C-alpha positions as CSV (number, residue, x, y, z in Angstrom):
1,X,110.4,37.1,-213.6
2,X,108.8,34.5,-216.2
3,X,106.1,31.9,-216.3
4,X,109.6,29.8,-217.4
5,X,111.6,30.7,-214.1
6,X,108.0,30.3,-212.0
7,X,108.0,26.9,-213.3
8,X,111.7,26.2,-212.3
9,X,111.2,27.3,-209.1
10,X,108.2,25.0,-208.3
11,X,110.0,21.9,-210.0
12,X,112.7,22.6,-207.8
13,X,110.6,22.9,-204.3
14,X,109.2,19.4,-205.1
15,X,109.9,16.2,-203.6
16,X,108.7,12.5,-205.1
17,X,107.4,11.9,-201.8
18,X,105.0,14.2,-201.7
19,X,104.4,14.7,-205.1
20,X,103.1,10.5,-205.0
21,X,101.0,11.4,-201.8
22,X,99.3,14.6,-203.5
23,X,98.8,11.7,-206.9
24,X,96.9,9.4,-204.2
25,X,94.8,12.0,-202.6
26,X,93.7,14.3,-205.8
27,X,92.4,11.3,-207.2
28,X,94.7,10.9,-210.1
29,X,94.2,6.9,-211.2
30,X,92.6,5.6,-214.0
31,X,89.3,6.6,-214.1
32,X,88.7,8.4,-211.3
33,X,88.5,12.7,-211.2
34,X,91.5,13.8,-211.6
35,X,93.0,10.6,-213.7
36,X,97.0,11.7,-215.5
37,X,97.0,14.8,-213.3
38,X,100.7,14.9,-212.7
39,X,102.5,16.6,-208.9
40,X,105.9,17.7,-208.3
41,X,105.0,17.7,-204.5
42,X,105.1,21.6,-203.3
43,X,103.2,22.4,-200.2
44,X,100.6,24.7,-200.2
45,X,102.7,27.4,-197.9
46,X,105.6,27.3,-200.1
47,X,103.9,27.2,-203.6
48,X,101.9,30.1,-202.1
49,X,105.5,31.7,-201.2
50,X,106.6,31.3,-204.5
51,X,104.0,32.6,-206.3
52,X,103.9,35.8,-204.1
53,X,106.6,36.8,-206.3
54,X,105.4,36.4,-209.2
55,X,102.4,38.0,-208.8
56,X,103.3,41.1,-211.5
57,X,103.5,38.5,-214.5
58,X,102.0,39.2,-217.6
59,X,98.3,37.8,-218.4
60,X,100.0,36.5,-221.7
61,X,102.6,35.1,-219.7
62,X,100.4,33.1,-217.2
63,X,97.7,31.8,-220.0
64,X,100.5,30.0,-221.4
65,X,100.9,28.3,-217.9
66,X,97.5,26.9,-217.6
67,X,97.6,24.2,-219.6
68,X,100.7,22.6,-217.8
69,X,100.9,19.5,-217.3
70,X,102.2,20.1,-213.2
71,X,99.3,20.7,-211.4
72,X,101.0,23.2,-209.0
73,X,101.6,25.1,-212.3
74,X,98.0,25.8,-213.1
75,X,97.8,26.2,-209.3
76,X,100.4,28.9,-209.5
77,X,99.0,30.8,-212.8
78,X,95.3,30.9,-210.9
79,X,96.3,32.5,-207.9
80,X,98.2,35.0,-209.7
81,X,95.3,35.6,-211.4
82,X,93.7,35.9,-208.2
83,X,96.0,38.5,-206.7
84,X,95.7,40.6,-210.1
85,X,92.2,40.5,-210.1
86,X,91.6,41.6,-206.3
87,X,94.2,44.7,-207.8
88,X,92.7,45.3,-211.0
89,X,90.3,48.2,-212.2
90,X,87.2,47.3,-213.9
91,X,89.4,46.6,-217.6
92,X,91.3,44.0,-216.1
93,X,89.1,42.2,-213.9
94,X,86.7,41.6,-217.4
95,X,90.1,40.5,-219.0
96,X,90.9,38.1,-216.2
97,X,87.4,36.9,-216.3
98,X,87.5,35.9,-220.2
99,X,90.8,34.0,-219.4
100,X,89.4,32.3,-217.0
101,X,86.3,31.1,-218.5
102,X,88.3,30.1,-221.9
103,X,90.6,27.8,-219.6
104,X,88.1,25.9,-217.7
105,X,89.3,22.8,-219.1
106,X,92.7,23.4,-217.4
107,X,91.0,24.1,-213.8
108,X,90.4,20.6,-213.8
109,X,90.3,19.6,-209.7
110,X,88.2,20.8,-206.8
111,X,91.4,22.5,-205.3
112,X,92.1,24.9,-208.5
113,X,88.3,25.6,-208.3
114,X,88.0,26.1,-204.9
115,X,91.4,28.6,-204.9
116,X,90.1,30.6,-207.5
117,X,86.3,30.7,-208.4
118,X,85.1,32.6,-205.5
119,X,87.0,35.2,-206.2
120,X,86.8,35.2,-209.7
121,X,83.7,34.7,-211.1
122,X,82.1,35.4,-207.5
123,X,83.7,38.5,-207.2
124,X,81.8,39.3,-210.9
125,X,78.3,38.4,-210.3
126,X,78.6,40.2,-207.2
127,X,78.0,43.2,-209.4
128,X,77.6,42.1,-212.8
129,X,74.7,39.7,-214.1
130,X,73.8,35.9,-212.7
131,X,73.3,34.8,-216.1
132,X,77.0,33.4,-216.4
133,X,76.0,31.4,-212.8
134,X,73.4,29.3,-214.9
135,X,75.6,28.7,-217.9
136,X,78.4,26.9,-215.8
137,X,75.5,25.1,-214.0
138,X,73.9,23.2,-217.2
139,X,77.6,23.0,-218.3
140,X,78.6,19.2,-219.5
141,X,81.9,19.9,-217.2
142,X,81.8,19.0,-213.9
143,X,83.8,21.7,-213.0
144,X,82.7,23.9,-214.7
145,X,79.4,23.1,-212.5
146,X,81.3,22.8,-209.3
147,X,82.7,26.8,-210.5
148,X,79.3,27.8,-210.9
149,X,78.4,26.5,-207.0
150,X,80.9,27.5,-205.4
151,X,80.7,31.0,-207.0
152,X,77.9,31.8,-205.1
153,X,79.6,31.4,-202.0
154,X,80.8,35.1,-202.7
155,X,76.8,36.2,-203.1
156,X,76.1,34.4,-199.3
157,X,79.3,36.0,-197.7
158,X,77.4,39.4,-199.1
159,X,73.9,38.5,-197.8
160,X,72.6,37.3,-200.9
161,X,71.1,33.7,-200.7
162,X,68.8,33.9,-203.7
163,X,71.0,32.8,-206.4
164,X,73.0,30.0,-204.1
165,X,69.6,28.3,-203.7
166,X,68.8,28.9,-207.5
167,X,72.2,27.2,-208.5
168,X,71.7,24.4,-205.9
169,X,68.5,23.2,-206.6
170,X,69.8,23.6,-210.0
171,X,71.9,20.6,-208.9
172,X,70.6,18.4,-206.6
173,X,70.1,15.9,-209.2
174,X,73.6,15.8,-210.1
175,X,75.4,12.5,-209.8
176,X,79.1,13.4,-209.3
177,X,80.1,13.4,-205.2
178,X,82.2,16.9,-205.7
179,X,79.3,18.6,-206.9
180,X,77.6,16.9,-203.7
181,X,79.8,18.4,-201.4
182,X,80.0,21.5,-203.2
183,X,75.9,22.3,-202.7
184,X,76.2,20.7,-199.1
185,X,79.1,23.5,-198.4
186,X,77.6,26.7,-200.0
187,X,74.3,25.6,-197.7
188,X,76.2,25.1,-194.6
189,X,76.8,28.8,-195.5
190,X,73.5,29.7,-196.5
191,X,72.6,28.1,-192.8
192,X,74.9,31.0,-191.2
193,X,73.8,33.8,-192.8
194,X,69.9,32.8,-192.4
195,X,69.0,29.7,-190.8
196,X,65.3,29.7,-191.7
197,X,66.1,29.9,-195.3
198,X,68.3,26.8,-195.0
199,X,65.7,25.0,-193.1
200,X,62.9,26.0,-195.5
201,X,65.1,24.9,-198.9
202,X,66.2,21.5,-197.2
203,X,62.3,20.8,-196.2
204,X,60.9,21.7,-199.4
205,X,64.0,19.4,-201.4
206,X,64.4,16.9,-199.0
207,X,63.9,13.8,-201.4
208,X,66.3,15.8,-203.8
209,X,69.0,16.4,-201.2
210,X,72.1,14.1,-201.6
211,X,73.1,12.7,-198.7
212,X,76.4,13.9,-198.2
213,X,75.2,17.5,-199.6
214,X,72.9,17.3,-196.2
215,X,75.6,16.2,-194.0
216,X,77.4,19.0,-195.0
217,X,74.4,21.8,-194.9
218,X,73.7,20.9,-191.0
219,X,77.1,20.5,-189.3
220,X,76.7,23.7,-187.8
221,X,73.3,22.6,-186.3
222,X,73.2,20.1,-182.6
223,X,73.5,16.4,-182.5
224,X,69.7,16.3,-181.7
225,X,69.0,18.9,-184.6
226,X,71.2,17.1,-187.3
227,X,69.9,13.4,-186.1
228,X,66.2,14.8,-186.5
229,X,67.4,16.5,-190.0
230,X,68.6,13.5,-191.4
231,X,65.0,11.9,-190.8
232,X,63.7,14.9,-192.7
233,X,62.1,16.8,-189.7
234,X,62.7,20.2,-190.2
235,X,61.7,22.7,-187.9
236,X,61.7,26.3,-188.0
């Protein structure tokens, strides 16, 4: 098994049909998010399938994939570094982590952050230090911000809200719609774990709040609740 023979594979699975649809709905036109990404149209199930066997390849073997130009590629090489990190002892999982950080640039869409952040980074400041959650945040990449939000999802599944609400307020001012819907989803979260804590951090930001990151914190909440909510009535 080779990054080479991984890539193959995936090249072969595609289709130009679905390779255009993914183009249209990542965003890939000129000047929008995820402008000159390129597709060669592999589902999710099978590029999952594919890389299950690949899983063993060598770290030197799947940095050289992340900077490919196929999108399922750099999909590929992150969950595999996913599955080695979840299987890794305490050496590897710091190694993983340093690839990861010096790649950022190539985990360049909300689906290769989303796939692999959480588990990641997420699964490091679980135990390690928060500092790294603040660096990504003031980060001039936007996904390198979106990395350092969703991250925290990992502390709120563990019953930590502290730093979530740290990194969010950290960007509520942000102007990008991913980052938006990032803050709104960790807080939907946040809202399950403790609902008086969500309640308290929207009241207290409330003219900060984007509107979509709202929508997103209180869709576990009633009609009557999220209608009331939206007007900025928030009570405990």
């Amino acid at each position: 098994m080779t990054g080479a023979a991984l890539k193959r594979e995936l090249k072969a699975a595609g289709t130009p049909e679905r390779a255009a649809g993914a183009a249209r709905y990542f965003k890939t036109g000129k000047g929008e998010y995820g402008e000159g990404d390129v597709f060669v149209g592999v589902t999710v199930p099978l590029l999952r399938k594919i890389v299950s066997r690949y899983s063993t390849l060598s770290l030197v073997e799947v940095e050289r994939l992340l900077p490919a130009r196929e999108h399922e590629v750099r999909s590929a090489a992150l969950l595999i570094l996913v599955a080695q990190y979840e299987k890794g002892d305490q050496a590897l999982r710091k190694e993983i982590l340093k690839m990861y950080l010096r790649n950022t640039r190539y985990i360049n869409n909300w689906d290769l952050v989303d796939c692999s952040c959480r588990e990641i980074v997420g699964a490091h400041v679980l135990t390690g230090s928060k500092t790294l959650l603040t660096k990504l945040a003031k980060s001039k990449s936007l996904w390198e911000r979106r990395i350092a939000m969703v991250s925290t999802m990992a502390l709120v599944w563990d019953g930590e809200t502290e730093d979530a609400l740290r990194v969010a307020e950290m960007l509520l001012d942000d102007r990008h719609d991913l980052i938006h819907k990032a803050i709104g989803w960790v807080l939907r979260e946040v809202g399950d774990e403790d609902r008086a804590t969500l309640l308290r951090f929207l009241k207290n930001h409330y003219e900060r709040v984007p509107r979509t990151a709202l929508r997103y914190a209180i869709e576990h909440f009633s009609v009557e609740e999220r209608k009331r909510m939206l007007a900025g009535e928030f009570a405990a």
